[in-house]
Structures are given as C-alpha cells and as structure tokens.
Short mmCIF file of C-alpha atoms and ligand atoms in Angstrom, two decimals:
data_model
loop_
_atom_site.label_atom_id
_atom_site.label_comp_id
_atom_site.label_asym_id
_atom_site.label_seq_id
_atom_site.Cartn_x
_atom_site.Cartn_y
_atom_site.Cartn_z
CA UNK E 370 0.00 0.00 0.00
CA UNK E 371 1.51 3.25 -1.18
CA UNK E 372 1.93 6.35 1.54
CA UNK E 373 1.28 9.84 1.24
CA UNK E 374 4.84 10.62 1.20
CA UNK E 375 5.91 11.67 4.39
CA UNK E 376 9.07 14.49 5.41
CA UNK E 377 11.98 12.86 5.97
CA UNK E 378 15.20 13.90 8.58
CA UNK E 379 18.43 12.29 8.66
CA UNK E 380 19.48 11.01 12.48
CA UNK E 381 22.75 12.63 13.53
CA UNK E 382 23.94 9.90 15.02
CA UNK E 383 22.99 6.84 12.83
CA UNK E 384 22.73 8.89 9.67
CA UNK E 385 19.58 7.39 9.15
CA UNK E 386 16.73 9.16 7.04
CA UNK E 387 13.32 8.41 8.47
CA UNK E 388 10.01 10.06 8.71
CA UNK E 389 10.39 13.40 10.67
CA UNK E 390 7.92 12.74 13.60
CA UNK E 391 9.73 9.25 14.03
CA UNK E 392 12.53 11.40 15.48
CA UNK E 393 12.70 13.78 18.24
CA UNK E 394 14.29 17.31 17.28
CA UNK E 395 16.97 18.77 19.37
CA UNK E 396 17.29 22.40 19.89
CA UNK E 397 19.65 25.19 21.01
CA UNK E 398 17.98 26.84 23.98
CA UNK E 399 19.62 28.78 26.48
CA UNK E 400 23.06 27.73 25.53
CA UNK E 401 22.46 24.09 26.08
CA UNK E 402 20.61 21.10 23.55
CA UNK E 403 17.31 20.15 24.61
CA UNK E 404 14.60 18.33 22.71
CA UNK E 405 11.67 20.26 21.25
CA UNK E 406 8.94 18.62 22.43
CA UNK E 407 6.76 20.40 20.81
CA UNK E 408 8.08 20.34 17.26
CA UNK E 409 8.15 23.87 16.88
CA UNK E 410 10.75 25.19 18.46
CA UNK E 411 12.59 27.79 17.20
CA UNK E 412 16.39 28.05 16.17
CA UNK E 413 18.49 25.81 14.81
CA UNK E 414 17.72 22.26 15.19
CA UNK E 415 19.11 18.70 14.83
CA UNK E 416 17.21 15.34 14.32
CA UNK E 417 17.78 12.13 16.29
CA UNK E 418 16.02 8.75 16.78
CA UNK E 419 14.57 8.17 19.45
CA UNK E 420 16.84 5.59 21.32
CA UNK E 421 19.81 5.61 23.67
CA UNK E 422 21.75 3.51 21.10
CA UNK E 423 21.58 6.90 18.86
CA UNK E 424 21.92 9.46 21.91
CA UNK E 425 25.25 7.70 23.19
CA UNK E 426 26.50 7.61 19.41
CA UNK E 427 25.69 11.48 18.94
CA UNK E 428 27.88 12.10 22.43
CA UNK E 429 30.81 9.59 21.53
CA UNK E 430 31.13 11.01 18.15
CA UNK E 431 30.53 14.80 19.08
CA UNK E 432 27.49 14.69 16.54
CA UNK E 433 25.53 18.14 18.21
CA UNK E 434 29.13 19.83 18.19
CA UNK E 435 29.27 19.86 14.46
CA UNK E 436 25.47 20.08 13.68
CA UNK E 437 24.86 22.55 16.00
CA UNK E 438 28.03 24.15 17.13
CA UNK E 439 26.86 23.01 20.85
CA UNK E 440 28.41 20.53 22.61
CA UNK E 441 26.34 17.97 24.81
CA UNK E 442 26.65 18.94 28.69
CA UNK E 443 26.51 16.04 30.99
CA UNK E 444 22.95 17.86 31.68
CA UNK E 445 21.44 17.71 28.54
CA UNK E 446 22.65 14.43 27.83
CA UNK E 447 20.57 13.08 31.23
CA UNK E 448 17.70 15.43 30.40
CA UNK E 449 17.49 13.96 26.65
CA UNK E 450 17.76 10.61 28.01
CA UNK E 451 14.73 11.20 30.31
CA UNK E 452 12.70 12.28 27.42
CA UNK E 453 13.53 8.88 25.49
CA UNK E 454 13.03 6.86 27.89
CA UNK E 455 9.74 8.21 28.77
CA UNK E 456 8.51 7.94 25.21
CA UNK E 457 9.48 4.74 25.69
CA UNK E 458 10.77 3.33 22.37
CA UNK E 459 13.81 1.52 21.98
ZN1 ZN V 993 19.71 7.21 14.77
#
C-alpha cells in the first residue's frame, strides 16, 4: 500500500533518514541542547532517533558539536535521556 509521502530527517547519530515525527528534534535553547517537544521550536535544530543507542553515538562522536556548534553537557545528555526513555521506544 503506497503512503502519502511523508518528510523525511536524517538522524545525527545513525545517519539514518526516516520520517520526521519518528525522530525527536533537538534544539539550542539557552546555551544548552534540549529536545523540542513540541516540534516547533525555534532556532536551529538537529534530528535524532529516538533511542539511547543513537543518543550515546551522537555524544561519543561529538554529533551536536558539528550540527549545532553546541556541545552535549553532561545535563542535557541526562535530560534527553529522560525524554527517550519516557517515550518509551527503543
Ligand atoms: Zn539514529
């Protein structure tokens, strides 16, 4: 069965494309990454799945420091994780 087609985002960390509200979208806010919950968020933002698999792999390989010219803070890396694992999907 054929879609409507659907926007696609590339993961930073897996350099996946998939369909944009499959990800989450991480923002600049205050000087520190945190993930638009909303989806509309303003600034300059980043897409990544989901998953801690794909959070560790965007803080091992500096992903948010090149996308986004903001390093991830021991902070926003726990406050992202919270907001995974409360979504819940792995
Ligand atoms: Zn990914």
């Amino acid at each position: 069965m054929k879609k409507k087609k659907t926007p696609m985002r590339m993961c930073i960390a897996c350099r996946e494309g998939k369909p944009k509200k499959e990800l989450v979208r991480i923002v600049v806010q205050d000087g520190e990454l945190r993930v638009d919950e909303t989806g509309k968020a303003q600034g300059r933002g980043a897409y990544l799945c989901p998953t801690v698999a794909c959070l560790d792999k965007a803080r091992k390989t500096k992903a948010f420091g090149r996308a986004l010219e903001q390093p991830m803070s021991e902070e926003a890396y726990n406050a992202m994780k919270r907001v995974i694992l409360r979504r819940g999907i792995e």
